[in-house]
Short mmCIF file of C-alpha atoms and ligand atoms in Angstrom, two decimals:
data_model
loop_
_atom_site.label_atom_id
_atom_site.label_comp_id
_atom_site.label_asym_id
_atom_site.label_seq_id
_atom_site.Cartn_x
_atom_site.Cartn_y
_atom_site.Cartn_z
CA MET A 280 41.62 7.29 -57.40
CA PRO A 281 40.88 5.57 -54.49
CA ALA A 282 41.72 7.90 -51.61
CA GLN A 283 38.79 10.17 -53.36
CA SER A 284 36.30 7.27 -53.10
CA LEU A 285 37.36 6.44 -49.42
CA LEU A 286 36.02 9.65 -48.57
CA THR A 287 33.06 9.92 -50.49
CA ALA A 288 32.63 6.53 -49.07
CA THR A 289 33.17 7.08 -45.00
CA LEU A 290 30.82 10.36 -45.95
CA GLU A 291 28.15 8.56 -47.22
CA GLN A 292 28.49 5.83 -44.06
CA GLY A 293 28.35 8.74 -42.11
CA LEU A 294 25.27 10.24 -42.96
CA ASN A 295 23.52 7.67 -43.70
CA ARG A 296 23.87 6.42 -40.10
CA LEU A 297 23.51 9.63 -38.69
CA LEU A 298 19.93 9.35 -40.60
CA ALA A 299 19.10 5.74 -39.08
CA LEU A 300 19.07 7.01 -35.44
CA ASP A 301 16.42 9.29 -36.35
CA PRO A 302 13.65 7.83 -37.00
CA ASP A 303 11.78 10.99 -37.98
CA SER A 304 13.72 11.62 -40.77
CA ALA A 305 12.15 9.57 -42.93
CA ASP A 306 10.12 11.71 -43.89
CA ARG A 307 12.17 14.99 -44.29
CA LEU A 308 14.50 12.39 -46.49
CA ALA A 309 11.33 11.63 -48.60
CA LYS A 310 10.59 15.10 -49.28
CA LEU A 311 14.09 14.97 -51.25
CA HIS A 312 13.45 12.17 -52.60
CA GLY A 313 14.88 12.36 -56.51
CA TYR A 314 16.91 15.47 -55.69
CA ARG A 315 20.80 16.49 -55.58
CA LEU A 316 22.84 18.98 -53.49
CA LEU A 317 26.33 19.35 -55.79
CA VAL A 318 28.39 21.32 -53.27
CA PHE A 319 31.94 22.75 -54.13
CA LEU A 320 33.86 24.28 -50.76
CA GLU A 321 36.55 25.80 -50.99
CA PRO A 322 39.66 25.68 -51.37
CA PHE A 323 39.14 21.84 -52.34
CA ARG A 324 38.43 21.63 -56.10
CA ARG A 325 35.96 18.22 -56.89
CA GLY A 326 32.82 18.88 -56.07
CA LEU A 327 30.49 16.94 -54.25
CA ALA A 328 26.83 15.53 -55.27
CA LEU A 329 24.01 13.86 -52.52
CA ALA A 330 22.24 12.27 -54.29
CA PHE A 331 18.57 11.21 -52.41
CA SER A 332 16.53 9.25 -52.38
CA ASP A 333 15.66 6.13 -49.62
CA LYS A 334 19.22 6.58 -48.61
CA VAL A 335 21.49 9.13 -49.11
CA ASP A 336 24.30 8.35 -51.79
CA VAL A 337 27.53 10.81 -51.95
CA LEU A 338 29.32 11.11 -55.12
CA ALA A 339 32.17 12.77 -56.33
CA LEU A 340 31.08 15.63 -59.05
CA GLU A 341 33.06 14.84 -62.73
CA HIS A 342 33.05 18.42 -63.66
CA GLU A 343 34.68 21.58 -62.52
CA HIS A 344 31.89 24.27 -60.79
CA SER A 345 31.63 25.82 -63.86
CA ALA A 346 30.85 23.29 -66.02
CA THR A 347 28.43 21.73 -63.52
CA VAL A 348 26.22 24.61 -63.01
CA ALA A 349 25.98 24.72 -67.14
CA ARG A 350 24.72 21.04 -66.95
CA LEU A 351 22.41 21.91 -64.22
CA GLY A 352 19.69 19.39 -63.88
CA SER A 353 16.36 21.05 -62.52
CA ASN A 354 16.27 18.50 -60.21
CA GLU A 355 19.54 19.55 -58.88
CA CYS A 356 21.24 22.43 -56.87
CA CYS A 357 24.59 23.52 -56.50
CA ILE A 358 26.12 25.24 -53.86
CA LYS A 359 29.46 26.96 -53.49
CA THR A 360 30.96 28.37 -50.26
CA ARG A 361 33.94 28.33 -48.33
CA LEU A 362 35.20 25.81 -45.67
CA ASP A 363 36.37 28.80 -43.14
CA VAL A 364 32.40 29.86 -43.17
CA LEU A 365 30.72 26.85 -43.54
CA GLY A 366 29.41 27.37 -40.03
CA GLU A 367 27.92 30.66 -40.76
CA LEU A 368 25.74 29.02 -43.14
CA SER A 369 23.36 27.60 -40.54
CA GLN A 370 22.24 30.84 -39.78
CA THR A 371 19.70 32.17 -41.88
CA SER A 372 20.72 35.55 -40.98
CA GLN A 373 24.20 35.51 -42.47
CA LEU A 374 23.25 34.52 -45.98
CA THR A 375 22.33 37.03 -47.51
CA ARG A 376 25.84 38.64 -46.65
CA LEU A 377 27.64 35.90 -47.60
CA ILE A 378 26.19 36.69 -51.12
CA GLN A 379 26.91 40.24 -51.40
CA GLN A 380 30.10 38.98 -50.42
CA GLY A 381 31.03 36.17 -52.92
CA ALA A 382 31.76 33.55 -50.25
CA LEU A 383 28.15 32.18 -50.94
CA GLN A 384 26.77 31.46 -54.15
CA VAL A 385 23.57 29.37 -54.94
CA ASP A 386 22.31 28.58 -58.80
CA GLY A 387 19.41 25.98 -59.37
CA GLU A 388 16.53 24.85 -57.52
CA LEU A 389 17.43 26.45 -53.93
CA GLN A 390 14.25 24.83 -52.42
CA ILE A 391 16.81 21.79 -52.11
CA ALA A 392 19.34 22.96 -50.50
CA GLN A 393 16.48 24.31 -47.62
CA HIS A 394 14.59 21.20 -47.79
CA ALA A 395 18.54 19.49 -47.48
CA SER A 396 19.86 21.69 -44.45
CA ASN A 397 16.68 20.83 -42.69
CA LEU A 398 17.55 17.31 -43.33
CA PHE A 399 20.94 17.76 -41.21
CA GLN A 400 19.78 20.09 -38.90
CA SER A 401 16.77 18.77 -37.54
CA LEU A 402 17.85 15.92 -36.52
CA ASP A 403 17.03 14.55 -33.46
CA ILE A 404 18.71 11.70 -31.92
CA ASP A 405 17.60 10.39 -28.80
CA TRP A 406 21.29 9.53 -27.30
CA GLU A 407 20.05 7.19 -24.04
CA GLU A 408 17.80 5.67 -26.12
CA GLN A 409 20.48 4.67 -28.21
CA LEU A 410 22.47 3.97 -24.95
CA SER A 411 19.76 1.93 -23.72
CA ARG A 412 19.70 -0.51 -26.36
CA TYR A 413 23.26 -2.44 -25.18
CA THR A 414 22.73 -1.00 -21.26
CA GLY A 415 19.42 -1.22 -20.73
CA ASP A 416 17.37 1.76 -19.76
CA VAL A 417 17.27 2.16 -15.75
CA VAL A 418 21.33 2.49 -16.46
CA ALA A 419 21.32 4.34 -19.61
CA HIS A 420 19.23 6.61 -17.92
CA GLN A 421 21.80 7.26 -14.84
CA THR A 422 24.82 7.81 -16.46
CA PHE A 423 22.74 10.61 -18.77
CA ALA A 424 21.58 11.65 -16.06
CA LEU A 425 25.07 11.77 -14.04
CA ALA A 426 25.98 12.82 -17.41
CA ALA A 427 24.00 16.36 -17.44
CA HIS A 428 24.82 17.25 -13.86
CA ALA A 429 28.22 17.26 -14.22
CA LYS A 430 27.95 19.06 -16.88
CA GLU A 431 25.57 21.64 -15.49
CA SER A 432 28.49 21.53 -12.80
CA LEU A 433 31.28 22.43 -14.90
CA LEU A 434 29.12 25.59 -16.73
CA GLY A 435 28.50 26.35 -13.25
CA VAL A 436 32.30 26.71 -12.18
CA LEU A 437 33.01 28.03 -15.44
CA ASP A 438 31.01 31.03 -15.54
CA ARG A 439 32.39 31.99 -12.39
CA ILE A 440 35.76 31.67 -13.37
CA ASN A 441 34.09 34.17 -16.17
CA ALA A 442 32.83 36.41 -13.70
CA GLY A 443 35.68 36.41 -11.55
CA VAL A 444 38.03 37.38 -14.30
CA GLY A 445 35.61 39.69 -15.58
CA ASN A 446 34.95 41.86 -12.21
CA ALA A 447 38.83 41.42 -11.39
CA LEU A 448 39.31 43.52 -14.84
CA VAL A 449 36.25 46.00 -14.64
CA GLU A 450 36.30 46.85 -10.49
CA GLU A 451 41.01 46.53 -10.86
CA LYS A 452 40.15 44.04 -7.13
CA THR A 453 43.10 43.32 -5.64
CA LEU A 454 44.18 40.02 -6.98
CA ALA A 455 43.40 38.55 -3.52
CA ALA A 456 40.12 37.27 -4.24
CA HIS A 457 38.20 37.04 -0.61
CA ARG A 458 38.67 34.37 1.69
CA LEU A 459 35.06 32.90 1.17
CA ALA A 460 34.95 33.16 -2.58
CA VAL A 461 37.89 30.81 -2.38
CA MET A 462 36.54 28.55 -0.28
CA HIS A 463 32.89 28.11 -1.96
CA PHE A 464 35.46 27.93 -5.36
CA SER A 465 36.74 24.61 -4.20
CA ASP A 466 33.17 23.01 -2.80
CA GLU A 467 32.57 23.40 -6.19
CA VAL A 468 35.84 22.40 -7.99
CA ASP A 469 35.49 19.14 -5.14
CA ARG A 470 31.97 17.95 -6.45
CA LEU A 471 32.97 18.55 -10.09
CA ARG A 472 35.89 16.14 -9.04
CA ASP A 473 32.99 13.73 -7.24
CA ASP A 474 30.37 14.17 -9.88
CA VAL A 475 33.53 13.22 -12.68
CA GLU A 476 34.13 10.50 -10.53
CA ARG A 477 31.16 8.86 -10.25
CA LEU A 478 30.32 9.37 -14.46
CA ASP A 479 34.02 7.35 -15.03
CA ALA A 480 32.77 4.80 -12.51
CA ARG A 481 30.15 4.19 -14.20
CA PHE A 482 30.99 4.39 -17.88
CA SER A 483 34.06 1.45 -16.29
CA GLN A 484 31.04 -0.36 -14.85
CA LEU A 485 29.00 -0.49 -18.15
CA GLN A 486 32.44 -0.35 -20.72
CA LYS A 487 32.53 -4.19 -18.66
CA GLN A 488 28.99 -5.01 -19.06
CA LEU A 489 29.54 -4.38 -22.86
CA LYS A 490 32.09 -6.25 -22.71
CA ASN A 491 30.46 -9.47 -21.40
CA THR A 492 27.38 -8.67 -23.67
CA MET B 155 54.36 -9.28 -77.91
CA SER B 156 54.86 -10.14 -74.36
CA ASP B 157 52.94 -8.51 -71.25
CA ASN B 158 52.63 -11.81 -69.32
CA PRO B 159 55.64 -12.09 -66.80
CA VAL B 160 54.69 -15.57 -65.91
CA VAL B 161 54.03 -17.20 -69.42
CA SER B 162 55.05 -15.56 -71.95
CA ASP B 163 54.89 -16.42 -75.11
CA ASN B 164 51.10 -17.25 -74.44
CA SER B 165 49.79 -13.61 -74.71
CA PRO B 166 46.06 -12.87 -76.46
CA GLN B 167 47.88 -12.17 -79.38
CA ALA B 168 49.49 -15.71 -79.91
CA ASN B 169 46.56 -16.87 -80.74
CA HIS B 170 47.55 -18.81 -83.94
CA GLN B 171 45.05 -20.96 -84.68
CA ALA B 172 41.70 -18.78 -85.86
CA ASP B 173 39.40 -21.38 -83.59
CA GLN B 174 41.70 -21.50 -80.40
CA THR B 175 41.43 -19.43 -77.76
CA HIS B 176 42.72 -18.83 -74.28
CA PHE B 177 40.93 -20.26 -70.71
CA GLY B 178 43.77 -19.04 -68.21
CA PHE B 179 46.63 -20.19 -69.72
CA ARG B 180 45.46 -23.14 -71.31
CA GLN B 181 44.14 -22.74 -74.86
CA VAL B 182 41.17 -24.60 -75.97
CA GLU B 183 37.99 -24.04 -78.26
CA LYS B 184 36.69 -20.64 -78.80
CA SER B 185 33.46 -23.07 -78.47
CA LYS B 186 33.91 -24.41 -75.28
CA LYS B 187 35.29 -20.98 -73.45
CA ALA B 188 32.02 -20.13 -72.33
CA SER B 189 30.81 -22.78 -70.88
CA MET B 190 33.72 -23.42 -69.26
CA VAL B 191 33.76 -19.86 -67.57
CA ALA B 192 30.16 -20.96 -66.45
CA GLY B 193 30.71 -23.35 -64.76
CA VAL B 194 33.93 -20.85 -62.86
CA PHE B 195 31.12 -18.35 -61.89
CA ASP B 196 28.60 -21.71 -61.26
CA SER B 197 30.98 -22.26 -59.00
CA VAL B 198 32.30 -19.32 -56.76
CA ALA B 199 28.21 -17.44 -57.45
CA ALA B 200 27.24 -17.90 -53.72
CA LYS B 201 30.56 -17.23 -52.32
CA TYR B 202 31.40 -14.13 -54.91
CA ASP B 203 30.36 -11.43 -52.63
CA LEU B 204 33.23 -13.01 -50.17
CA MET B 205 35.41 -13.91 -52.18
CA ASN B 206 35.07 -10.56 -53.65
CA ASP B 207 35.87 -8.50 -50.45
CA LEU B 208 38.67 -10.90 -49.27
CA MET B 209 40.81 -11.18 -52.59
CA SER B 210 40.68 -7.70 -52.77
CA MET B 211 40.77 -6.68 -49.22
CA GLY B 212 37.43 -4.73 -49.79
CA ILE B 213 38.82 -2.18 -52.38
CA HIS B 214 37.03 -3.39 -55.33
CA ARG B 215 34.22 -1.20 -53.60
CA LEU B 216 35.81 1.80 -54.24
CA TRP B 217 37.05 0.77 -57.32
CA LYS B 218 33.27 0.08 -58.29
CA ARG B 219 32.63 3.12 -56.17
CA TYR B 220 35.52 5.60 -58.63
CA THR B 221 33.25 4.03 -61.70
CA ILE B 222 30.09 5.14 -60.78
CA ASP B 223 31.84 8.71 -60.47
CA CYS B 224 32.97 8.42 -63.65
CA SER B 225 29.51 7.90 -64.89
CA GLY B 226 27.58 11.18 -65.48
CA VAL B 227 24.41 9.28 -64.70
CA ARG B 228 21.45 11.10 -63.62
CA ALA B 229 18.58 10.83 -62.86
CA GLY B 230 16.24 9.31 -65.66
CA HIS B 231 18.89 7.23 -68.09
CA LYS B 232 19.01 3.79 -68.49
CA VAL B 233 21.84 2.53 -67.82
CA LEU B 234 23.22 -1.34 -68.83
CA ASP B 235 25.55 -2.83 -66.20
CA LEU B 236 26.80 -5.84 -68.51
CA ALA B 237 28.23 -8.49 -66.79
CA GLY B 238 26.75 -6.96 -63.70
CA GLY B 239 26.87 -10.78 -61.54
CA THR B 240 25.54 -9.69 -57.93
CA GLY B 241 24.52 -6.50 -58.89
CA ASP B 242 26.93 -4.20 -56.74
CA LEU B 243 27.30 -1.23 -59.30
CA ALA B 244 23.10 -2.01 -60.39
CA ALA B 245 22.04 -1.07 -56.46
CA LYS B 246 23.54 2.25 -56.36
CA PHE B 247 22.41 3.21 -60.40
CA SER B 248 18.76 2.02 -59.64
CA ARG B 249 18.38 4.68 -56.49
CA LEU B 250 20.21 7.49 -58.98
CA VAL B 251 18.54 6.60 -61.37
CA GLY B 252 15.42 6.90 -59.76
CA PRO B 253 11.63 5.76 -60.82
CA THR B 254 11.96 7.73 -63.96
CA GLY B 255 15.28 5.57 -65.32
CA SER B 256 16.01 1.93 -65.66
CA VAL B 257 18.47 -0.41 -65.28
CA THR B 258 19.40 -3.65 -66.70
CA LEU B 259 21.09 -6.21 -65.21
CA ALA B 260 22.51 -8.86 -68.10
CA ASP B 261 25.00 -11.21 -67.40
CA ILE B 262 24.98 -14.82 -69.09
CA ASN B 263 25.07 -17.15 -65.91
CA HIS B 264 22.27 -17.40 -64.12
CA SER B 265 23.61 -18.61 -60.66
CA MET B 266 25.01 -15.09 -61.42
CA LEU B 267 22.02 -13.62 -61.89
CA THR B 268 19.59 -14.80 -59.38
CA VAL B 269 22.12 -14.40 -55.99
CA GLY B 270 22.15 -10.91 -57.52
CA ARG B 271 17.88 -10.70 -58.15
CA ASN B 272 18.05 -11.79 -54.52
CA LYS B 273 20.57 -9.47 -53.45
CA LEU B 274 18.30 -6.87 -54.74
CA ARG B 275 15.32 -7.74 -53.88
CA ASP B 276 16.46 -8.44 -50.38
CA MET B 277 17.65 -4.26 -50.51
CA GLY B 278 14.05 -3.39 -51.71
CA LEU B 279 15.25 -2.31 -54.81
CA ILE B 280 13.42 -3.30 -57.88
CA SER B 281 11.04 -1.08 -59.61
CA ASN B 282 13.43 0.31 -62.24
CA LEU B 283 15.36 -2.66 -62.07
CA ASP B 284 15.39 -6.15 -64.64
CA TYR B 285 17.58 -8.76 -65.18
CA VAL B 286 18.13 -10.02 -68.45
CA GLN B 287 20.41 -13.37 -69.21
CA ALA B 288 22.31 -12.33 -72.22
CA ASP B 289 25.68 -13.05 -74.18
CA ALA B 290 27.87 -10.05 -74.09
CA GLU B 291 28.95 -10.29 -78.05
CA ALA B 292 25.29 -10.43 -78.92
CA LEU B 293 23.44 -8.32 -77.39
CA PRO B 294 19.51 -8.53 -77.71
CA PHE B 295 18.64 -5.32 -77.26
CA PRO B 296 18.15 -2.22 -79.74
CA ASP B 297 20.25 -0.47 -81.36
CA ASN B 298 20.57 3.17 -79.22
CA SER B 299 18.24 1.97 -76.16
CA PHE B 300 21.55 2.80 -73.61
CA ASP B 301 22.96 6.46 -72.27
CA LEU B 302 25.41 4.16 -70.60
CA VAL B 303 27.07 1.09 -70.16
CA THR B 304 28.86 -0.28 -67.85
CA MET B 305 31.36 -3.66 -67.29
CA ALA B 306 33.38 -4.21 -63.64
CA PHE B 307 35.42 -7.04 -63.89
CA GLY B 308 33.71 -8.92 -67.29
CA LEU B 309 35.35 -8.14 -70.14
CA ARG B 310 38.22 -10.58 -69.81
CA ASN B 311 36.01 -13.50 -69.40
CA VAL B 312 34.26 -13.03 -72.65
CA THR B 313 35.32 -15.06 -75.53
CA GLU B 314 36.24 -12.41 -78.47
CA LYS B 315 35.92 -8.98 -76.55
CA GLN B 316 36.38 -7.08 -80.19
CA ASN B 317 32.68 -8.19 -80.70
CA ALA B 318 31.93 -7.63 -76.66
CA LEU B 319 32.69 -4.06 -77.69
CA ASN B 320 31.16 -3.48 -81.40
CA SER B 321 27.84 -4.77 -79.57
CA ILE B 322 28.02 -2.72 -76.97
CA PHE B 323 28.42 -0.14 -79.07
CA ARG B 324 25.55 -0.90 -81.18
CA VAL B 325 23.38 -0.67 -78.04
CA LEU B 326 25.08 2.74 -76.39
CA LYS B 327 22.60 6.10 -77.82
CA PRO B 328 24.64 8.54 -79.43
CA GLY B 329 26.28 11.22 -76.78
CA GLY B 330 26.55 7.79 -74.51
CA ARG B 331 28.96 6.00 -73.03
CA LEU B 332 30.66 2.99 -71.98
CA LEU B 333 33.03 2.52 -68.95
CA VAL B 334 35.15 -0.85 -67.97
CA LEU B 335 36.32 -1.33 -64.64
CA GLU B 336 38.70 -4.69 -65.28
CA PHE B 337 42.29 -5.78 -64.14
CA SER B 338 44.85 -4.44 -66.46
CA LYS B 339 48.75 -4.06 -66.02
CA PRO B 340 51.10 -2.84 -63.07
CA GLN B 341 52.62 0.30 -63.39
CA SER B 342 55.70 -0.61 -61.59
CA GLU B 343 58.31 -3.25 -61.62
CA HIS B 344 58.08 -3.96 -57.52
CA LEU B 345 54.15 -3.91 -57.52
CA SER B 346 53.74 -6.34 -60.62
CA LYS B 347 56.19 -8.97 -58.42
CA LEU B 348 54.35 -8.51 -55.46
CA TYR B 349 51.03 -8.96 -57.29
CA ASP B 350 52.15 -12.17 -59.06
CA MET B 351 53.06 -13.61 -55.80
CA TYR B 352 49.72 -12.73 -54.38
CA SER B 353 47.73 -13.46 -56.72
CA PHE B 354 49.03 -17.25 -58.17
CA HIS B 355 50.10 -17.90 -54.41
CA ILE B 356 47.89 -16.63 -52.08
CA LEU B 357 44.35 -16.13 -54.12
CA PRO B 358 44.18 -19.74 -54.81
CA LYS B 359 44.75 -20.74 -51.45
CA MET B 360 41.84 -18.51 -50.03
CA GLY B 361 39.36 -20.02 -52.43
CA GLN B 362 40.63 -23.06 -51.70
CA LEU B 363 39.88 -22.11 -47.58
CA VAL B 364 37.09 -20.03 -48.24
CA ALA B 365 34.26 -21.51 -51.21
CA ASN B 366 36.55 -24.68 -51.37
CA ASP B 367 37.78 -24.15 -54.83
CA ALA B 368 41.36 -23.65 -55.62
CA GLU B 369 40.86 -24.13 -59.40
CA SER B 370 38.36 -20.85 -59.88
CA TYR B 371 39.91 -18.88 -58.67
CA GLN B 372 43.64 -20.03 -60.12
CA TYR B 373 41.59 -19.39 -63.93
CA LEU B 374 40.96 -15.88 -62.39
CA ALA B 375 44.46 -15.14 -61.91
CA GLU B 376 45.24 -16.66 -64.93
CA SER B 377 42.76 -15.01 -67.05
CA ILE B 378 44.04 -11.51 -66.02
CA ARG B 379 47.25 -11.90 -67.03
CA MET B 380 45.60 -12.85 -70.23
CA HIS B 381 43.70 -9.75 -70.23
CA PRO B 382 45.18 -6.82 -72.55
CA ASP B 383 46.88 -4.41 -71.30
CA GLN B 384 45.51 -0.43 -70.95
CA GLU B 385 46.62 0.73 -74.48
CA THR B 386 45.64 -2.74 -75.84
CA LEU B 387 41.84 -1.86 -75.01
CA LYS B 388 41.96 1.42 -75.66
CA GLY B 389 42.90 0.56 -78.88
CA MET B 390 40.17 -1.93 -79.43
CA PHE B 391 37.45 0.69 -77.98
CA GLU B 392 38.58 3.03 -81.00
CA THR B 393 38.53 0.48 -83.35
CA ALA B 394 34.50 -0.60 -81.71
CA GLY B 395 34.08 3.11 -82.92
CA PHE B 396 34.36 5.15 -78.99
CA GLU B 397 34.88 8.19 -79.43
CA GLN B 398 37.30 10.25 -76.49
CA CYS B 399 38.86 7.20 -75.08
CA ASP B 400 40.83 7.05 -72.49
CA PHE B 401 41.64 5.36 -69.05
CA HIS B 402 42.47 5.43 -65.29
CA ASN B 403 45.21 3.15 -63.38
CA LEU B 404 43.60 2.61 -60.00
CA THR B 405 46.19 1.30 -57.48
CA GLY B 406 49.47 1.58 -59.61
CA GLY B 407 47.28 -0.19 -62.63
CA ILE B 408 45.74 -3.52 -61.11
CA VAL B 409 42.75 -1.99 -62.31
CA ALA B 410 41.95 0.50 -65.28
CA LEU B 411 39.00 1.63 -65.99
CA HIS B 412 38.68 2.44 -69.55
CA ARG B 413 35.88 4.88 -70.90
CA GLY B 414 34.14 5.85 -74.19
CA PHE B 415 31.61 7.66 -75.63
CA LYS B 416 29.35 7.10 -78.44
CA PHE B 417 28.87 9.92 -80.78
C1 LIG C 181 34.07 -11.16 -61.66
S1 LIG C 181 32.21 -11.14 -62.49
C2 LIG C 181 32.03 -9.67 -62.26
C3 LIG C 181 30.51 -9.67 -61.73
C4 LIG C 181 30.15 -7.88 -60.99
N1 LIG C 181 30.06 -7.26 -62.45
C5 LIG C 181 31.54 -7.43 -60.18
O1 LIG C 181 31.73 -6.10 -60.52
O2 LIG C 181 31.23 -7.76 -59.30
C6 LIG C 181 32.41 -11.72 -64.15
C7 LIG C 181 31.04 -12.36 -64.47
O3 LIG C 181 31.02 -11.79 -65.77
C8 LIG C 181 30.25 -12.31 -66.83
N2 LIG C 181 30.31 -12.75 -68.03
C9 LIG C 181 31.04 -13.52 -68.45
N3 LIG C 181 31.07 -13.86 -69.93
C10 LIG C 181 30.20 -13.44 -69.95
C11 LIG C 181 29.61 -12.69 -71.60
N4 LIG C 181 30.28 -13.34 -72.64
N5 LIG C 181 29.04 -11.75 -71.88
C12 LIG C 181 27.69 -11.54 -70.31
N6 LIG C 181 28.33 -11.83 -69.31
C13 LIG C 181 29.44 -12.78 -68.80
C14 LIG C 181 29.34 -13.86 -65.24
O4 LIG C 181 28.85 -14.51 -65.61
C15 LIG C 181 30.07 -12.87 -64.40
O5 LIG C 181 29.03 -13.24 -63.39
#
């Protein structure tokens, strides 16, 4: 079934690209050498295997969950969970609850799952460094500094909006905001817009530069 | 019997003379076919990978991936990739069986084997791989040697296919399985017509342009038509002694993956 093969191929390529961006991932991957993590994610019927060597191979599993568990090798760990609780898996404190609720089933060598989760969660990718390969250090640094500033301003504005709404609800203030507050608020919005415009200009400049290389 | 849309009186079963076989659509002496096939692969070896990607628009990678998904391969297994050519399957198997397993890349053609060996060495894969020049019809391995034998796009080039299947059955361990990935018979009329147009008109031209070798690619197109269809090949598996034989059509039956177990 080429569609399924296309999916595993894409996943495999994506995972290996990500790992290649983090120079330290090789050490974490070495701990998993020769092991396999089998994953069943409801509502998908077919499970996937991540087979670890000096890279990660992604295979579609032949058998359904119970048959897979019955054949489990000593170098394998099988996880069954649901798509909707996937986000909670990264919080270790939630695992026991998920297991008790039947939303997570783990069979086989638990350490494999822990190492695998560590492999991806500890990914430390220096995006600025990645960008600098194409654009040179200075441009990359400026772009990231600007992006960081824009993000901060944006968060500031969002905080203010949140706080404003909060106050309005709690203190039942009148809907008409104080004039000074409005002026301050629009100043911040202006600053944000400036930042975004500068960022935008920087990106189109980069794009041109990339096209010329 | 006529499962060949282009030359209908020339199906594999229609070889009346016992010492004759087909080479593409031509009749040749059986004793000559192997060296003629060798000529084809000698001439395409260097550009083989590139042509594969071009001709199948990359889909051959997905067909091969599906084959590996169906292989049940595990750490420690001994795998024979027969007619392994430039080693696409062998590379992945080498990682999957790990240091406790082994992968043997076998091919009748020295040029293909050399391209394969160089490619795998460049990928850093050496420790659990070995290379054997061998004819699928008479495998130079002891009985019960392998957990898995794969043959991707190789069987149709073999002179006596039944001999090859018997020989593979012998070298498989009990519990082992054979996977044959091969061009087959498209399941719909329309696809069949389109595919004929593609392989008899476009494919040889691509061969001419990229590899400067229209003739070899003409042979490939013809040999695909002469290959037994899904049910016939399944029957040949059973004759060799395989059990639980089945096949999966891929891309509308342009390619089929046949599987059989030795118990
Ligand atoms: C189309 S290539 C396939 C290579 C590779 N398995 C792949 O899928 O890319 C066919 C291969 O079969 C080999 N071959 C042909 N006749 C053979 C035989 N009798 N025994 C072993 N290999 C044979 C050829 O040398 C060639 O390398």
